[in-house]
Amino acid sequence: MQSLSGKKIAILATHGFEQSELEVPLNDLRDAGAQVHVVSLEEGQIKGWDESDWGRAVPVDVTLSDASAADYDALVLPGGQINPDLLRVEEKALDFVKAFWTDKKVVAAICHAPWLLAEAGIAKGRKLTSYKSIRTDMINAGAEWHDAEVVTDQGLITSRNPGDLKAFVAKIAEEINEGRHERRAA
């Protein structure tokens, strides 16, 4: 994977994130030299979901109320069913996601996390993928849905499921190193 030395990345999550979808990007991006912060609604820890039951807790580095997209080069949105569903009703979370997009920074979402892209108005007119159970939601949000491991569209990276994590993280590194992305109207 490409070096991310000097880069700062936010991972926005709350309780119920899919364990591997937060931990693998967190660890791999840190191993590549990035400073990575877990951003959440509350201080302390958030608890993951590990396949069929509650998983391990992860420490929160920055609360959403103290976070600014201006401080980061990219945003990662882990999935799971619970996490993005809780976040997509939080106006501050949607504003945080929109700020990255507006600033032409990399936004990466996996599995069910494209729900946040739809709610933030980012999915419309964009090529993306997601977990198959939310395919219709993405199409209804105006996205051009693809059944592919990883889909990239002008700095928007999506992946369909946790089996694709290494390719997903490698694409995040590649897109961050390309810098800000021009965004043509959808």
mmCIF file of N, CA, C and O in Angstrom, residues 122-174:
data_model
loop_
_atom_site.group_PDB
_atom_site.id
_atom_site.type_symbol
_atom_site.label_atom_id
_atom_site.label_comp_id
_atom_site.label_asym_id
_atom_site.label_seq_id
_atom_site.Cartn_x
_atom_site.Cartn_y
_atom_site.Cartn_z
ATOM 1 N N ILE A 122 -25.205 12.674 -1.574
ATOM 2 C CA ILE A 122 -23.973 12.440 -2.346
ATOM 3 C C ILE A 122 -24.148 11.307 -3.361
ATOM 4 O O ILE A 122 -23.527 11.309 -4.416
ATOM 5 N N ALA A 123 -25.010 10.349 -3.077
ATOM 6 C CA ALA A 123 -25.150 9.170 -3.939
ATOM 7 C C ALA A 123 -25.743 9.497 -5.312
ATOM 8 O O ALA A 123 -25.409 8.843 -6.303
ATOM 9 N N LYS A 124 -26.566 10.501 -5.381
ATOM 10 C CA LYS A 124 -27.284 10.819 -6.630
ATOM 11 C C LYS A 124 -26.307 11.095 -7.770
ATOM 12 O O LYS A 124 -25.433 11.953 -7.660
ATOM 13 N N GLY A 125 -26.465 10.324 -8.843
ATOM 14 C CA GLY A 125 -25.645 10.506 -10.033
ATOM 15 C C GLY A 125 -24.252 9.919 -9.945
ATOM 16 O O GLY A 125 -23.457 10.069 -10.869
ATOM 17 N N ARG A 126 -23.926 9.248 -8.858
ATOM 18 C CA ARG A 126 -22.580 8.695 -8.663
ATOM 19 C C ARG A 126 -22.571 7.192 -8.901
ATOM 20 O O ARG A 126 -23.524 6.481 -8.571
ATOM 21 N N LYS A 127 -21.446 6.709 -9.419
ATOM 22 C CA LYS A 127 -21.213 5.275 -9.538
ATOM 23 C C LYS A 127 -20.785 4.784 -8.170
ATOM 24 O O LYS A 127 -19.885 5.364 -7.554
ATOM 25 N N LEU A 128 -21.449 3.726 -7.692
ATOM 26 C CA LEU A 128 -21.063 3.166 -6.403
ATOM 27 C C LEU A 128 -21.522 1.733 -6.277
ATOM 28 O O LEU A 128 -22.253 1.222 -7.108
ATOM 29 N N THR A 129 -21.057 1.107 -5.211
ATOM 30 C CA THR A 129 -21.519 -0.222 -4.848
ATOM 31 C C THR A 129 -21.870 -0.194 -3.374
ATOM 32 O O THR A 129 -21.642 0.805 -2.675
ATOM 33 N N SER A 130 -22.440 -1.283 -2.904
ATOM 34 C CA SER A 130 -22.849 -1.392 -1.505
ATOM 35 C C SER A 130 -23.153 -2.858 -1.225
ATOM 36 O O SER A 130 -23.110 -3.697 -2.125
ATOM 37 N N TYR A 131 -23.495 -3.125 0.028
ATOM 38 C CA TYR A 131 -23.983 -4.457 0.350
ATOM 39 C C TYR A 131 -25.257 -4.677 -0.474
ATOM 40 O O TYR A 131 -26.053 -3.750 -0.676
ATOM 41 N N LYS A 132 -25.450 -5.882 -0.972
ATOM 42 C CA LYS A 132 -26.540 -6.151 -1.919
ATOM 43 C C LYS A 132 -27.933 -5.830 -1.368
ATOM 44 O O LYS A 132 -28.822 -5.452 -2.128
ATOM 45 N N SER A 133 -28.122 -5.907 -0.055
ATOM 46 C CA SER A 133 -29.462 -5.666 0.489
ATOM 47 C C SER A 133 -29.892 -4.209 0.426
ATOM 48 O O SER A 133 -31.073 -3.909 0.577
ATOM 49 N N ILE A 134 -28.947 -3.289 0.181
ATOM 50 C CA ILE A 134 -29.341 -1.877 0.062
ATOM 51 C C ILE A 134 -29.178 -1.368 -1.375
ATOM 52 O O ILE A 134 -29.245 -0.171 -1.626
ATOM 53 N N ARG A 135 -29.017 -2.286 -2.306
ATOM 54 C CA ARG A 135 -28.899 -1.924 -3.727
ATOM 55 C C ARG A 135 -30.078 -1.064 -4.171
ATOM 56 O O ARG A 135 -29.893 -0.003 -4.771
ATOM 57 N N THR A 136 -31.279 -1.497 -3.870
ATOM 58 C CA THR A 136 -32.463 -0.749 -4.283
ATOM 59 C C THR A 136 -32.497 0.629 -3.632
ATOM 60 O O THR A 136 -32.869 1.611 -4.281
ATOM 61 N N ASP A 137 -32.067 0.722 -2.376
ATOM 62 C CA ASP A 137 -31.996 2.036 -1.711
ATOM 63 C C ASP A 137 -31.060 2.970 -2.466
ATOM 64 O O ASP A 137 -31.341 4.158 -2.623
ATOM 65 N N MET A 138 -29.927 2.448 -2.929
ATOM 66 C CA MET A 138 -28.954 3.268 -3.646
ATOM 67 C C MET A 138 -29.517 3.713 -5.004
ATOM 68 O O MET A 138 -29.373 4.868 -5.399
ATOM 69 N N ILE A 139 -30.157 2.795 -5.696
ATOM 70 C CA ILE A 139 -30.765 3.129 -6.987
ATOM 71 C C ILE A 139 -31.866 4.175 -6.783
ATOM 72 O O ILE A 139 -31.955 5.156 -7.530
ATOM 73 N N ASN A 140 -32.685 3.992 -5.756
ATOM 74 C CA ASN A 140 -33.752 4.957 -5.467
ATOM 75 C C ASN A 140 -33.190 6.322 -5.077
ATOM 76 O O ASN A 140 -33.857 7.340 -5.263
ATOM 77 N N ALA A 141 -31.957 6.352 -4.549
ATOM 78 C CA ALA A 141 -31.299 7.614 -4.199
ATOM 79 C C ALA A 141 -30.640 8.257 -5.423
ATOM 80 O O ALA A 141 -30.038 9.321 -5.313
ATOM 81 N N GLY A 142 -30.738 7.589 -6.578
ATOM 82 C CA GLY A 142 -30.200 8.148 -7.815
ATOM 83 C C GLY A 142 -28.802 7.698 -8.169
ATOM 84 O O GLY A 142 -28.196 8.223 -9.099
ATOM 85 N N ALA A 143 -28.277 6.714 -7.439
ATOM 86 C CA ALA A 143 -26.927 6.223 -7.730
ATOM 87 C C ALA A 143 -26.944 5.274 -8.919
ATOM 88 O O ALA A 143 -27.961 4.638 -9.223
ATOM 89 N N GLU A 144 -25.797 5.164 -9.572
ATOM 90 C CA GLU A 144 -25.576 4.159 -10.609
ATOM 91 C C GLU A 144 -24.873 2.999 -9.909
ATOM 92 O O GLU A 144 -23.665 3.019 -9.707
ATOM 93 N N TRP A 145 -25.634 2.004 -9.491
ATOM 94 C CA TRP A 145 -25.128 0.915 -8.659
ATOM 95 C C TRP A 145 -24.424 -0.129 -9.518
ATOM 96 O O TRP A 145 -24.896 -0.505 -10.584
ATOM 97 N N HIS A 146 -23.258 -0.592 -9.037
ATOM 98 C CA HIS A 146 -22.480 -1.629 -9.724
ATOM 99 C C HIS A 146 -22.216 -2.780 -8.766
ATOM 100 O O HIS A 146 -21.892 -2.559 -7.599
ATOM 101 N N ASP A 147 -22.312 -3.992 -9.285
ATOM 102 C CA ASP A 147 -21.972 -5.178 -8.503
ATOM 103 C C ASP A 147 -20.485 -5.443 -8.700
ATOM 104 O O ASP A 147 -20.082 -6.216 -9.562
ATOM 105 N N ALA A 148 -19.673 -4.730 -7.916
ATOM 106 C CA ALA A 148 -18.219 -4.827 -8.056
ATOM 107 C C ALA A 148 -17.584 -4.774 -6.673
ATOM 108 O O ALA A 148 -18.184 -4.272 -5.720
ATOM 109 N N GLU A 149 -16.375 -5.285 -6.586
ATOM 110 C CA GLU A 149 -15.643 -5.311 -5.314
ATOM 111 C C GLU A 149 -15.473 -3.910 -4.739
ATOM 112 O O GLU A 149 -15.812 -3.634 -3.593
ATOM 113 N N VAL A 150 -14.927 -3.007 -5.544
ATOM 114 C CA VAL A 150 -14.710 -1.616 -5.144
ATOM 115 C C VAL A 150 -15.048 -0.746 -6.343
ATOM 116 O O VAL A 150 -14.670 -1.070 -7.469
ATOM 117 N N VAL A 151 -15.767 0.347 -6.093
ATOM 118 C CA VAL A 151 -16.109 1.300 -7.152
ATOM 119 C C VAL A 151 -15.621 2.673 -6.713
ATOM 120 O O VAL A 151 -15.824 3.071 -5.565
ATOM 121 N N THR A 152 -14.968 3.389 -7.644
ATOM 122 C CA THR A 152 -14.465 4.727 -7.349
ATOM 123 C C THR A 152 -15.057 5.705 -8.356
ATOM 124 O O THR A 152 -15.080 5.417 -9.558
ATOM 125 N N ASP A 153 -15.514 6.840 -7.865
ATOM 126 C CA ASP A 153 -16.080 7.885 -8.715
ATOM 127 C C ASP A 153 -15.676 9.248 -8.163
ATOM 128 O O ASP A 153 -16.252 9.722 -7.181
ATOM 129 N N GLN A 154 -14.645 9.858 -8.742
ATOM 130 C CA GLN A 154 -14.202 11.207 -8.391
ATOM 131 C C GLN A 154 -13.956 11.371 -6.885
ATOM 132 O O GLN A 154 -14.440 12.295 -6.252
ATOM 133 N N GLY A 155 -13.197 10.445 -6.322
ATOM 134 C CA GLY A 155 -12.849 10.522 -4.906
ATOM 135 C C GLY A 155 -13.852 9.870 -3.977
ATOM 136 O O GLY A 155 -13.656 9.853 -2.764
ATOM 137 N N LEU A 156 -14.922 9.325 -4.515
ATOM 138 C CA LEU A 156 -15.903 8.568 -3.732
ATOM 139 C C LEU A 156 -15.593 7.094 -3.923
ATOM 140 O O LEU A 156 -15.621 6.585 -5.048
ATOM 141 N N ILE A 157 -15.260 6.411 -2.833
ATOM 142 C CA ILE A 157 -14.885 5.000 -2.888
ATOM 143 C C ILE A 157 -15.941 4.211 -2.134
ATOM 144 O O ILE A 157 -16.257 4.527 -0.985
ATOM 145 N N THR A 158 -16.471 3.186 -2.773
ATOM 146 C CA THR A 158 -17.424 2.313 -2.095
ATOM 147 C C THR A 158 -17.007 0.865 -2.301
ATOM 148 O O THR A 158 -16.386 0.523 -3.306
ATOM 149 N N SER A 159 -17.343 0.031 -1.319
ATOM 150 C CA SER A 159 -17.052 -1.395 -1.388
ATOM 151 C C SER A 159 -18.271 -2.149 -0.894
ATOM 152 O O SER A 159 -18.985 -1.684 -0.010
ATOM 153 N N ARG A 160 -18.499 -3.321 -1.458
ATOM 154 C CA ARG A 160 -19.752 -4.011 -1.176
ATOM 155 C C ARG A 160 -19.785 -4.817 0.111
ATOM 156 O O ARG A 160 -20.844 -4.998 0.676
ATOM 157 N N ASN A 161 -18.632 -5.354 0.556
ATOM 158 C CA ASN A 161 -18.697 -6.161 1.776
ATOM 159 C C ASN A 161 -17.325 -6.338 2.410
ATOM 160 O O ASN A 161 -16.316 -6.020 1.805
ATOM 161 N N PRO A 162 -17.308 -6.851 3.641
ATOM 162 C CA PRO A 162 -16.041 -6.962 4.373
ATOM 163 C C PRO A 162 -14.991 -7.845 3.718
ATOM 164 O O PRO A 162 -13.813 -7.708 4.020
ATOM 165 N N GLY A 163 -15.367 -8.734 2.822
ATOM 166 C CA GLY A 163 -14.388 -9.575 2.142
ATOM 167 C C GLY A 163 -13.461 -8.774 1.236
ATOM 168 O O GLY A 163 -12.441 -9.269 0.794
ATOM 169 N N ASP A 164 -13.835 -7.527 0.976
ATOM 170 C CA ASP A 164 -13.087 -6.690 0.043
ATOM 171 C C ASP A 164 -12.243 -5.643 0.766
ATOM 172 O O ASP A 164 -11.835 -4.656 0.168
ATOM 173 N N LEU A 165 -11.964 -5.816 2.033
ATOM 174 C CA LEU A 165 -11.336 -4.758 2.829
ATOM 175 C C LEU A 165 -9.945 -4.351 2.351
ATOM 176 O O LEU A 165 -9.625 -3.161 2.344
ATOM 177 N N LYS A 166 -9.116 -5.276 1.967
ATOM 178 C CA LYS A 166 -7.748 -4.921 1.548
ATOM 179 C C LYS A 166 -7.782 -4.063 0.283
ATOM 180 O O LYS A 166 -7.068 -3.073 0.176
ATOM 181 N N ALA A 167 -8.609 -4.432 -0.683
ATOM 182 C CA ALA A 167 -8.728 -3.643 -1.910
ATOM 183 C C ALA A 167 -9.334 -2.273 -1.604
ATOM 184 O O ALA A 167 -8.922 -1.256 -2.168
ATOM 185 N N PHE A 168 -10.288 -2.239 -0.696
ATOM 186 C CA PHE A 168 -10.930 -0.990 -0.273
ATOM 187 C C PHE A 168 -9.906 -0.038 0.351
ATOM 188 O O PHE A 168 -9.807 1.126 -0.040
ATOM 189 N N VAL A 169 -9.097 -0.547 1.276
ATOM 190 C CA VAL A 169 -8.105 0.288 1.964
ATOM 191 C C VAL A 169 -7.011 0.738 0.992
ATOM 192 O O VAL A 169 -6.579 1.896 1.028
ATOM 193 N N ALA A 170 -6.596 -0.138 0.102
ATOM 194 C CA ALA A 170 -5.578 0.242 -0.897
ATOM 195 C C ALA A 170 -6.097 1.363 -1.794
ATOM 196 O O ALA A 170 -5.358 2.297 -2.135
ATOM 197 N N LYS A 171 -7.368 1.307 -2.157
ATOM 198 C CA LYS A 171 -7.959 2.346 -3.003
ATOM 199 C C LYS A 171 -8.064 3.661 -2.226
ATOM 200 O O LYS A 171 -7.851 4.740 -2.802
ATOM 201 N N ILE A 172 -8.337 3.608 -0.924
ATOM 202 C CA ILE A 172 -8.359 4.821 -0.102
ATOM 203 C C ILE A 172 -6.987 5.499 -0.156
ATOM 204 O O ILE A 172 -6.886 6.707 -0.390
ATOM 205 N N ALA A 173 -5.931 4.721 0.049
ATOM 206 C CA ALA A 173 -4.576 5.279 0.026
ATOM 207 C C ALA A 173 -4.271 5.902 -1.329
ATOM 208 O O ALA A 173 -3.734 7.012 -1.412
ATOM 209 N N GLU A 174 -4.618 5.205 -2.398
ATOM 210 C CA GLU A 174 -4.369 5.715 -3.748
ATOM 211 C C GLU A 174 -5.096 7.046 -3.977
ATOM 212 O O GLU A 174 -4.514 8.015 -4.468
#
